[in-house]
C-alpha cells in the first residue's frame, strides 16, 4: 500500500497540484527503472531505497538530458517518500541536493531554462500552520489529538512541546494511554506526586496543571471546575536585575549579531523569543521603533529601537539580504508565515520584508509542516553566549537573557519614566505586573534609606 500512503502524505503537504503530480511520477519512474512498477501500482509492499539505487536512477535522468532542477525535484520526491512512507533515513539526500544545486547554477549561467514557480493551491491549508500537519502515528492517541488541537489554535511549537511533555508524563503516571477514562482524582494524585516526589516548583506544577486542563477542556470538552483548588501557590516573585554598571561591564563581551541582540533586548525591553523572531519589516529606523508581533498573550505592541543599535542593525540587514538572495538562487528563500497568511499571500514568504532579522546559519526541516526552509536562530544560541559572557565578568547574579528585559524596565523607572509608559513598552496587560520593578528599586512610592545609615555606628565596635 506504499503508493496510497504516499498519496496521503502528499495531500497534507504544502505543495501545488503540479508538484504533487510530479512527485508521484518521479517515484513511479524510480519503480519503473528498477522493474518494480507493477508492484508499485498494485501497492504490494514498499519500494526499497538505498544510495546505490538512487544514484543509478538520477544518472539515468542525466543520460536522458533531464536538467538539474528536474533531477533535484526527483531526488526531493524520493526523499519525501523515504520520510513519509519508509520512515527512515537510510539515504542521506543532503550531499545529492548540494551537488545538484551546483550543477543547476552552472546550467543557469549556460542559459538552461528555469523551472516554473510552484504555488500552493488557492485556499489550501498549510500543514502545521493552523491545522494538524505531520503527526507521528506511533504516539499515543491522546498525544496526537492534543497536537492537532494545539496546531489548529495556533499555539507556538514551544508551548506544544511543553504541554505534550506533561501529558506524556501523566500517561506514564496512569500507566494507561486511555486518558479520557480518568479525571479529577487522577490529576490531583499526579500533581501531588510532582510536588512531593518530583520536588518541582509551584510554577512548574501549575504549568503541568495548565497542560492537563487544556487537554480535558479543549480536546475532550470536559470542564474540570474544582481542579483550581489544587493550584499551587507561587511565592512572591522578585526578578533579577542588573545595575547599570553591570550592564556596562557585560556589554563588551558580545560581538557581531549577539551584540545587536543584546542592544535590542536591553534597549527595547524585548523578550528573548521576541528578539529571535523579529522580521525585517518590523523595524522602523525613521521613527526608532520596533513593532513586536504576536508577543506573549498573542498581542502586538510598539517599543523603542535604541539609537546605538540602529547602525549595527542596518549593516546586519545587508548581510541578511545577501543570505536571502543566495537562498532564492538555490531554490529556497521561503520563510514561515503565521496563521493563514501563507494561504492568503502564497508568495509573501519569499519577500525580504518577511525574513527573520536573525536567520539560522543553516536550512532545516520544519517539524510540523515538513517544509525545508531557513528559520530564526535557535533559542540556545544567544543563551549560551550570554552565559559565557556573564562568567567573564564579576557579576554573581543568576542572570539570563530575560534579565536584560527586567533591567530595561527598572532603569527606565529609575530615570523617571512614567510607569504607564513602561507598561506599554513591556506589553503588560496589568500595571500591577509592571509595579514589581518599583519594589526592585526599593521605591514603592518614596525612596527610603536604612535607619542604620543615620546613626554613627562604625566607630563603636
Short mmCIF file of C-alpha atoms in Angstrom, two decimals:
data_model
loop_
_atom_site.label_atom_id
_atom_site.label_comp_id
_atom_site.label_asym_id
_atom_site.label_seq_id
_atom_site.Cartn_x
_atom_site.Cartn_y
_atom_site.Cartn_z
CA UNK A 1 0.00 0.00 0.00
CA UNK A 2 3.02 2.33 -0.30
CA UNK A 3 1.55 4.25 -3.27
CA UNK A 4 -1.66 5.00 -1.34
CA UNK A 5 0.31 6.07 1.73
CA UNK A 6 2.47 8.33 -0.40
CA UNK A 7 -0.63 9.96 -1.93
CA UNK A 8 -1.99 10.58 1.57
CA UNK A 9 1.29 12.12 2.69
CA UNK A 10 1.42 14.44 -0.32
CA UNK A 11 -2.17 15.52 0.26
CA UNK A 12 -1.29 17.22 3.57
CA UNK A 13 1.95 18.83 2.40
CA UNK A 14 2.22 22.45 1.28
CA UNK A 15 2.58 21.60 -2.40
CA UNK A 16 0.91 22.76 -5.55
CA UNK A 17 -1.09 20.26 -7.56
CA UNK A 18 1.64 20.21 -10.20
CA UNK A 19 4.28 19.28 -7.61
CA UNK A 20 2.12 16.52 -6.13
CA UNK A 21 1.66 15.07 -9.63
CA UNK A 22 5.38 15.18 -10.37
CA UNK A 23 6.39 13.68 -7.02
CA UNK A 24 4.17 10.67 -7.79
CA UNK A 25 5.62 10.47 -11.30
CA UNK A 26 9.22 10.56 -10.06
CA UNK A 27 8.69 7.80 -7.50
CA UNK A 28 6.82 5.81 -10.15
CA UNK A 29 9.74 6.42 -12.52
CA UNK A 30 12.11 5.10 -9.86
CA UNK A 31 9.95 1.96 -9.57
CA UNK A 32 9.92 1.55 -13.38
CA UNK A 33 13.70 1.95 -13.60
CA UNK A 34 14.18 -0.83 -11.06
CA UNK A 35 11.48 -3.05 -12.64
CA UNK A 36 9.08 -2.64 -9.71
CA UNK A 37 6.39 -0.58 -11.44
CA UNK A 38 3.68 -3.28 -11.37
CA UNK A 39 4.16 -3.85 -7.64
CA UNK A 40 4.14 -0.07 -7.10
CA UNK A 41 0.83 0.30 -8.93
CA UNK A 42 -0.74 -2.64 -7.11
CA UNK A 43 0.51 -1.37 -3.76
CA UNK A 44 2.35 -4.59 -2.98
CA UNK A 45 4.88 -3.76 -0.30
CA UNK A 46 7.22 -0.77 -0.30
CA UNK A 47 9.96 0.40 -2.63
CA UNK A 48 13.47 -0.18 -1.35
CA UNK A 49 15.72 2.88 -1.27
CA UNK A 50 19.47 2.78 -0.89
CA UNK A 51 22.17 5.17 -2.09
CA UNK A 52 23.29 3.00 -5.00
CA UNK A 53 19.75 2.61 -6.40
CA UNK A 54 19.01 6.34 -6.01
CA UNK A 55 22.24 7.42 -7.75
CA UNK A 56 21.63 4.96 -10.58
CA UNK A 57 18.17 6.43 -11.15
CA UNK A 58 19.43 10.04 -11.08
CA UNK A 59 22.18 9.15 -13.56
CA UNK A 60 19.58 7.68 -15.90
CA UNK A 61 17.77 11.03 -15.79
CA UNK A 62 21.03 12.82 -16.57
CA UNK A 63 21.65 10.50 -19.51
CA UNK A 64 18.11 11.30 -20.72
CA UNK A 65 19.13 15.02 -20.81
CA UNK A 66 16.96 15.99 -17.85
CA UNK A 67 18.03 19.42 -16.46
CA UNK A 68 19.45 19.56 -12.93
CA UNK A 69 16.36 21.22 -11.45
CA UNK A 70 14.30 18.26 -12.68
CA UNK A 71 16.75 15.77 -11.16
CA UNK A 72 16.69 17.75 -7.91
CA UNK A 73 12.89 17.53 -7.90
CA UNK A 74 13.14 13.76 -8.42
CA UNK A 75 15.59 13.46 -5.54
CA UNK A 76 13.25 15.52 -3.36
CA UNK A 77 10.34 13.21 -4.26
CA UNK A 78 12.35 10.16 -3.21
CA UNK A 79 13.40 11.93 -0.01
CA UNK A 80 9.78 12.67 0.84
CA UNK A 81 8.85 9.04 0.10
CA UNK A 82 11.60 7.84 2.42
CA UNK A 83 10.49 10.15 5.22
CA UNK A 84 6.74 9.62 4.97
CA UNK A 85 6.32 6.01 3.83
CA UNK A 86 9.53 4.21 4.78
CA UNK A 87 10.01 6.48 7.82
CA UNK A 88 13.78 6.02 7.92
CA UNK A 89 16.90 7.96 6.90
CA UNK A 90 18.96 5.25 5.20
CA UNK A 91 19.78 7.54 2.26
CA UNK A 92 21.35 10.90 3.12
CA UNK A 93 19.97 13.19 0.41
CA UNK A 94 21.84 16.32 1.57
CA UNK A 95 25.04 15.66 -0.48
CA UNK A 96 22.92 14.83 -3.52
CA UNK A 97 20.97 18.09 -3.21
CA UNK A 98 24.18 20.07 -2.83
CA UNK A 99 25.72 18.52 -5.94
CA UNK A 100 22.55 19.06 -7.99
CA UNK A 101 22.32 22.69 -6.82
CA UNK A 102 25.88 23.33 -8.03
CA UNK A 103 25.06 21.75 -11.39
CA UNK A 104 21.85 23.78 -11.55
CA UNK A 105 23.76 27.05 -11.04
CA UNK A 106 26.13 26.14 -13.85
CA UNK A 107 23.22 25.32 -16.14
CA UNK A 108 21.56 28.65 -15.35
CA UNK A 109 24.71 30.52 -16.33
CA UNK A 110 24.71 28.48 -19.53
CA UNK A 111 21.13 29.56 -20.28
CA UNK A 112 19.18 26.42 -19.37
CA UNK A 113 15.51 27.41 -18.78
CA UNK A 114 14.49 27.88 -15.12
CA UNK A 115 11.71 25.83 -13.50
CA UNK A 116 8.25 27.39 -13.18
CA UNK A 117 7.44 28.89 -9.78
CA UNK A 118 5.37 26.43 -7.75
CA UNK A 119 2.41 27.97 -5.98
CA UNK A 120 0.19 26.35 -3.40
CA UNK A 121 -3.41 25.84 -4.38
CA UNK A 122 -5.57 28.83 -3.56
CA UNK A 123 -7.17 28.31 -0.20
CA UNK A 124 -5.20 25.13 0.52
CA UNK A 125 -4.22 24.77 4.18
CA UNK A 126 -0.57 24.93 5.16
CA UNK A 127 0.27 21.78 7.16
CA UNK A 128 1.28 22.50 10.74
CA UNK A 129 0.31 26.17 10.48
CA UNK A 130 -3.29 26.23 11.65
CA UNK A 131 -4.02 22.55 11.00
CA UNK A 132 -2.60 19.19 12.04
CA UNK A 133 0.48 18.90 9.82
CA UNK A 134 2.84 15.98 10.45
CA UNK A 135 1.76 13.79 13.36
CA UNK A 136 3.76 10.76 14.47
CA UNK A 137 1.38 7.78 14.17
CA UNK A 138 3.38 5.91 16.83
CA UNK A 139 2.48 8.41 19.57
CA UNK A 140 -0.45 7.67 21.91
CA UNK A 141 -3.81 8.74 20.54
CA UNK A 142 -4.26 11.33 23.32
CA UNK A 143 -0.95 12.99 22.40
CA UNK A 144 -1.83 13.04 18.69
CA UNK A 145 -5.21 14.63 19.41
CA UNK A 146 -3.59 17.25 21.63
CA UNK A 147 -1.03 18.16 18.97
CA UNK A 148 -3.76 18.54 16.36
CA UNK A 149 -5.86 20.76 18.60
CA UNK A 150 -2.94 23.00 19.58
CA UNK A 151 -1.96 23.49 15.96
CA UNK A 152 -5.48 24.36 14.92
CA UNK A 153 -5.49 27.00 17.69
CA UNK A 154 -2.10 28.36 16.52
CA UNK A 155 -0.17 27.60 19.70
CA UNK A 156 3.60 28.01 19.25
CA UNK A 157 5.84 24.97 18.99
CA UNK A 158 7.44 25.68 22.38
CA UNK A 159 4.03 25.52 24.11
CA UNK A 160 3.14 22.37 22.19
CA UNK A 161 6.34 20.66 23.33
CA UNK A 162 5.79 21.64 26.97
CA UNK A 163 2.13 20.61 27.09
CA UNK A 164 2.68 17.34 25.22
CA UNK A 165 5.54 16.57 27.60
CA UNK A 166 3.25 16.93 30.63
CA UNK A 167 0.50 14.87 29.02
CA UNK A 168 3.05 12.13 28.28
CA UNK A 169 4.18 12.16 31.92
CA UNK A 170 0.56 11.94 33.02
CA UNK A 171 0.08 8.89 30.76
CA UNK A 172 3.14 7.24 32.34
CA UNK A 173 1.76 8.08 35.78
CA UNK A 174 -1.52 6.38 34.88
CA UNK A 175 0.21 3.54 33.02
CA UNK A 176 -2.71 3.78 30.61
CA UNK A 177 -2.98 5.64 27.29
CA UNK A 178 -6.78 5.94 27.57
CA UNK A 179 -6.66 9.27 29.39
CA UNK A 180 -10.32 10.02 28.72
CA UNK A 181 -11.25 7.37 31.32
CA UNK A 182 -9.78 9.46 34.15
CA UNK A 183 -10.45 12.84 35.74
CA UNK A 184 -10.03 14.98 38.85
CA UNK A 185 -8.76 12.35 41.34
CA UNK A 186 -6.01 11.16 39.00
CA UNK A 187 -4.95 14.71 38.12
CA UNK A 188 -4.76 15.62 41.81
CA UNK A 189 -2.71 12.48 42.51
CA UNK A 190 -0.34 13.35 39.63
CA UNK A 191 0.19 16.92 40.83
CA UNK A 192 0.75 15.75 44.39
CA UNK A 193 3.32 13.26 43.16
CA UNK A 194 5.08 16.07 41.28
CA UNK A 195 5.22 18.25 44.39
CA UNK A 196 6.27 15.52 46.82
CA UNK A 197 8.41 13.14 44.78
CA UNK A 198 9.48 15.43 41.98
CA UNK A 199 10.11 18.45 44.24
CA UNK A 200 9.08 20.81 41.45
CA UNK A 201 8.42 24.50 41.95
CA UNK A 202 4.92 25.94 42.16
CA UNK A 203 5.30 27.43 38.68
CA UNK A 204 6.24 24.04 37.18
CA UNK A 205 3.34 22.36 38.95
CA UNK A 206 0.92 24.96 37.63
CA UNK A 207 2.26 24.50 34.10
CA UNK A 208 1.53 20.78 34.36
CA UNK A 209 -1.97 21.61 35.56
CA UNK A 210 -2.49 24.04 32.67
CA UNK A 211 -1.46 21.35 30.18
CA UNK A 212 -3.91 18.81 31.59
CA UNK A 213 -6.70 21.38 31.80
CA UNK A 214 -6.10 22.21 28.13
CA UNK A 215 -6.40 18.55 27.18
CA UNK A 216 -9.57 17.88 29.14
CA UNK A 217 -11.20 21.18 28.14
CA UNK A 218 -10.09 21.82 24.55
CA UNK A 219 -9.63 18.23 23.38
CA UNK A 220 -12.15 16.19 25.39
CA UNK A 221 -14.62 19.02 26.05
CA UNK A 222 -14.78 18.34 29.78
CA UNK A 223 -14.98 21.14 32.36
CA UNK A 224 -12.94 20.38 35.48
CA UNK A 225 -14.02 23.29 37.65
CA UNK A 226 -12.91 22.11 41.06
CA UNK A 227 -9.39 21.43 39.86
CA UNK A 228 -8.36 25.05 40.51
CA UNK A 229 -8.41 24.20 44.21
CA UNK A 230 -5.21 22.18 43.74
CA UNK A 231 -3.35 25.01 42.02
CA UNK A 232 -0.04 25.62 43.78
CA UNK A 233 0.52 28.99 45.37
CA UNK A 234 3.60 30.60 43.92
CA UNK A 235 5.95 32.63 46.07
CA UNK A 236 6.07 36.39 45.62
CA UNK A 237 8.33 36.98 42.65
CA UNK A 238 11.23 39.42 42.60
CA UNK A 239 13.13 39.46 39.30
CA UNK A 240 16.90 39.52 39.00
CA UNK A 241 18.02 42.94 37.77
CA UNK A 242 21.46 44.10 36.67
CA UNK A 243 22.69 47.52 37.70
CA UNK A 244 23.73 50.00 35.03
CA UNK A 245 27.36 49.34 35.90
CA UNK A 246 26.84 45.59 35.45
CA UNK A 247 25.17 46.10 32.08
CA UNK A 248 28.14 48.23 31.00
CA UNK A 249 30.57 45.56 32.22
CA UNK A 250 28.70 42.80 30.39
CA UNK A 251 28.27 44.53 27.04
CA UNK A 252 31.89 44.32 25.68
CA UNK A 253 31.75 40.52 25.84
CA UNK A 254 29.24 40.43 22.95
CA UNK A 255 30.25 40.79 19.30
CA UNK A 256 28.57 40.51 15.91
CA UNK A 257 24.90 39.58 15.86
CA UNK A 258 24.99 38.86 19.60
CA UNK A 259 25.86 42.48 20.30
CA UNK A 260 22.87 43.58 18.21
CA UNK A 261 20.58 41.16 20.05
CA UNK A 262 21.91 42.46 23.38
CA UNK A 263 21.13 46.05 22.38
CA UNK A 264 17.63 45.19 21.13
CA UNK A 265 16.66 43.19 24.22
CA UNK A 266 18.07 45.64 26.75
CA UNK A 267 17.36 48.75 24.68
CA UNK A 268 13.72 47.87 23.94
CA UNK A 269 12.70 45.52 26.74
CA UNK A 270 12.18 42.61 24.35
CA UNK A 271 11.69 39.06 25.44
CA UNK A 272 14.34 36.70 24.12
CA UNK A 273 11.89 34.95 21.78
CA UNK A 274 10.52 38.29 20.53
CA UNK A 275 14.04 39.28 19.52
CA UNK A 276 14.78 35.99 17.76
CA UNK A 277 11.55 36.08 15.77
CA UNK A 278 11.72 39.73 14.61
CA UNK A 279 11.11 40.23 10.89
CA UNK A 280 12.84 42.79 8.69
CA UNK A 281 9.58 44.70 8.18
CA UNK A 282 9.08 45.09 11.96
CA UNK A 283 11.85 47.70 12.36
CA UNK A 284 11.28 51.38 11.55
CA UNK A 285 14.60 53.25 11.54
CA UNK A 286 12.94 56.59 10.80
CA UNK A 287 10.86 56.54 13.98
CA UNK A 288 13.29 54.44 16.06
CA UNK A 289 10.53 51.87 16.65
CA UNK A 290 10.26 48.12 16.82
CA UNK A 291 6.88 46.51 16.20
CA UNK A 292 6.62 43.32 18.25
CA UNK A 293 4.17 41.00 16.53
CA UNK A 294 2.33 38.20 18.31
CA UNK A 295 4.04 38.71 21.66
CA UNK A 296 3.06 36.97 24.87
CA UNK A 297 -0.71 36.65 25.04
CA UNK A 298 -0.94 36.96 21.20
CA UNK A 299 -0.60 40.76 21.47
CA UNK A 300 1.20 43.30 19.27
CA UNK A 301 2.99 46.32 20.70
CA UNK A 302 5.46 49.03 19.76
CA UNK A 303 8.68 49.55 21.66
CA UNK A 304 11.78 51.68 21.24
CA UNK A 305 14.73 50.95 18.94
CA UNK A 306 17.90 52.02 20.75
CA UNK A 307 19.79 54.63 18.73
CA UNK A 308 23.14 52.92 19.34
CA UNK A 309 21.72 49.70 17.85
CA UNK A 310 20.49 51.25 14.59
CA UNK A 311 23.84 51.49 12.67
CA UNK A 312 24.79 47.92 13.58
CA UNK A 313 21.34 46.68 12.62
CA UNK A 314 21.41 48.43 9.23
CA UNK A 315 24.74 46.79 8.38
CA UNK A 316 23.49 43.41 9.59
CA UNK A 317 20.37 43.63 7.39
CA UNK A 318 22.60 43.99 4.33
CA UNK A 319 24.10 40.60 5.20
CA UNK A 320 20.63 39.14 5.75
CA UNK A 321 19.59 40.33 2.28
CA UNK A 322 22.62 38.63 0.74
CA UNK A 323 21.79 35.35 2.51
CA UNK A 324 18.19 35.60 1.29
CA UNK A 325 19.28 36.20 -2.30
CA UNK A 326 21.53 33.14 -2.20
CA UNK A 327 18.67 31.06 -0.80
CA UNK A 328 16.42 32.17 -3.65
CA UNK A 329 19.07 31.18 -6.16
CA UNK A 330 19.30 27.75 -4.53
CA UNK A 331 15.57 27.18 -4.77
CA UNK A 332 14.78 28.12 -1.16
CA UNK A 333 14.17 31.57 0.34
CA UNK A 334 10.71 30.92 1.79
CA UNK A 335 10.10 31.72 5.46
CA UNK A 336 7.37 30.60 7.85
CA UNK A 337 4.29 32.84 7.83
CA UNK A 338 1.98 32.92 10.86
CA UNK A 339 -1.68 31.93 10.85
CA UNK A 340 -3.44 31.97 7.49
CA UNK A 341 -1.10 34.43 5.75
CA UNK A 342 0.54 31.63 3.77
CA UNK A 343 -2.85 30.84 2.22
CA UNK A 344 -3.85 34.43 1.64
CA UNK A 345 -0.49 35.54 0.23
CA UNK A 346 1.22 32.43 -1.24
CA UNK A 347 4.34 34.33 -2.36
CA UNK A 348 4.77 36.58 0.69
CA UNK A 349 7.06 34.06 2.37
CA UNK A 350 9.68 34.76 -0.31
CA UNK A 351 9.65 38.56 0.25
CA UNK A 352 12.67 40.08 2.02
CA UNK A 353 10.46 42.03 4.43
CA UNK A 354 9.12 38.81 5.94
CA UNK A 355 12.56 37.28 6.52
CA UNK A 356 13.86 36.87 10.06
CA UNK A 357 16.35 39.52 11.20
CA UNK A 358 18.37 36.79 12.89
CA UNK A 359 18.21 33.83 10.46
CA UNK A 360 19.60 30.44 11.32
CA UNK A 361 23.02 29.67 9.79
CA UNK A 362 21.55 26.58 8.12
CA UNK A 363 18.39 25.49 6.36
CA UNK A 364 16.38 22.87 8.22
CA UNK A 365 13.10 20.96 8.14
CA UNK A 366 10.08 22.35 9.98
CA UNK A 367 8.99 19.53 12.32
CA UNK A 368 5.30 20.39 11.99
CA UNK A 369 4.77 21.33 8.34
CA UNK A 370 7.66 19.26 6.97
CA UNK A 371 8.82 22.20 4.81
CA UNK A 372 12.54 22.80 4.35
CA UNK A 373 13.44 26.45 4.89
CA UNK A 374 15.61 28.85 6.91
CA UNK A 375 14.21 29.55 10.36
CA UNK A 376 15.37 32.03 13.00
CA UNK A 377 18.25 31.41 15.42
CA UNK A 378 17.79 28.57 17.86
CA UNK A 379 16.80 29.60 21.39
CA UNK A 380 20.00 28.16 22.87
CA UNK A 381 22.33 30.22 20.67
CA UNK A 382 22.12 33.58 22.45
CA UNK A 383 21.53 31.91 25.84
CA UNK A 384 24.85 30.06 25.61
CA UNK A 385 26.68 33.21 24.55
CA UNK A 386 25.05 35.17 27.39
CA UNK A 387 26.06 32.56 29.97
CA UNK A 388 29.70 32.63 28.82
CA UNK A 389 29.72 36.43 28.86
CA UNK A 390 28.45 36.57 32.46
CA UNK A 391 31.15 34.11 33.52
CA UNK A 392 33.80 36.50 32.21
CA UNK A 393 32.61 39.35 34.42
CA UNK A 394 32.46 39.95 38.17
CA UNK A 395 28.64 39.51 38.09
CA UNK A 396 27.50 36.82 40.55
CA UNK A 397 23.75 37.23 39.99
CA UNK A 398 21.95 34.34 38.22
CA UNK A 399 21.48 36.43 35.09
CA UNK A 400 19.85 35.08 31.91
CA UNK A 401 18.79 36.89 28.69
CA UNK A 402 15.41 37.76 30.26
CA UNK A 403 17.34 39.65 32.95
CA UNK A 404 18.05 42.34 30.32
CA UNK A 405 14.29 42.93 29.98
CA UNK A 406 13.96 43.29 33.77
CA UNK A 407 16.92 45.68 33.76
CA UNK A 408 15.37 47.77 30.96
CA UNK A 409 12.18 48.28 32.96
CA UNK A 410 13.98 49.07 36.21
CA UNK A 411 16.39 51.53 34.63
CA UNK A 412 13.56 53.27 32.76
CA UNK A 413 11.74 53.85 36.04
CA UNK A 414 14.95 54.95 37.75
CA UNK A 415 15.44 57.55 35.01
CA UNK A 416 11.98 58.97 35.68
CA UNK A 417 9.83 57.28 33.05
CA UNK A 418 6.12 57.05 33.77
CA UNK A 419 5.05 53.58 34.90
CA UNK A 420 2.21 53.54 32.33
CA UNK A 421 4.71 54.17 29.56
CA UNK A 422 6.91 51.33 30.77
CA UNK A 423 3.81 49.12 30.95
CA UNK A 424 3.06 49.81 27.27
CA UNK A 425 6.66 49.22 26.19
CA UNK A 426 6.78 45.90 28.02
CA UNK A 427 3.34 44.80 26.86
CA UNK A 428 1.97 44.11 30.34
CA UNK A 429 -1.78 43.65 30.49
CA UNK A 430 -1.98 44.86 34.09
CA UNK A 431 0.05 47.69 35.59
CA UNK A 432 0.44 45.59 38.74
CA UNK A 433 2.85 43.41 36.80
CA UNK A 434 4.94 46.47 35.99
CA UNK A 435 4.86 47.63 39.62
CA UNK A 436 7.10 44.72 40.51
CA UNK A 437 10.02 46.85 39.30
CA UNK A 438 9.23 49.65 41.74
CA UNK A 439 9.71 47.11 44.52
CA UNK A 440 13.01 46.03 42.99
CA UNK A 441 14.10 49.66 43.12
CA UNK A 442 13.07 49.74 46.79
CA UNK A 443 10.84 52.68 45.84
CA UNK A 444 7.22 51.59 46.11
CA UNK A 445 6.34 55.27 46.43
CA UNK A 446 9.18 57.10 48.11
CA UNK A 447 12.92 56.45 48.25
CA UNK A 448 13.87 55.00 51.63
CA UNK A 449 17.14 54.58 53.50
CA UNK A 450 18.09 52.29 56.32
CA UNK A 451 17.93 53.71 59.88
CA UNK A 452 21.42 52.27 60.33
CA UNK A 453 22.74 54.85 57.88
CA UNK A 454 21.51 57.68 60.12
CA UNK A 455 23.49 56.51 63.16
CA UNK A 456 27.23 56.70 63.71
CA UNK A 457 27.80 53.05 64.39
CA UNK A 458 31.06 52.37 62.60
CA UNK A 459 33.36 53.60 65.38
CA UNK A 460 31.56 51.83 68.22
CA UNK A 461 33.00 48.32 67.62
#
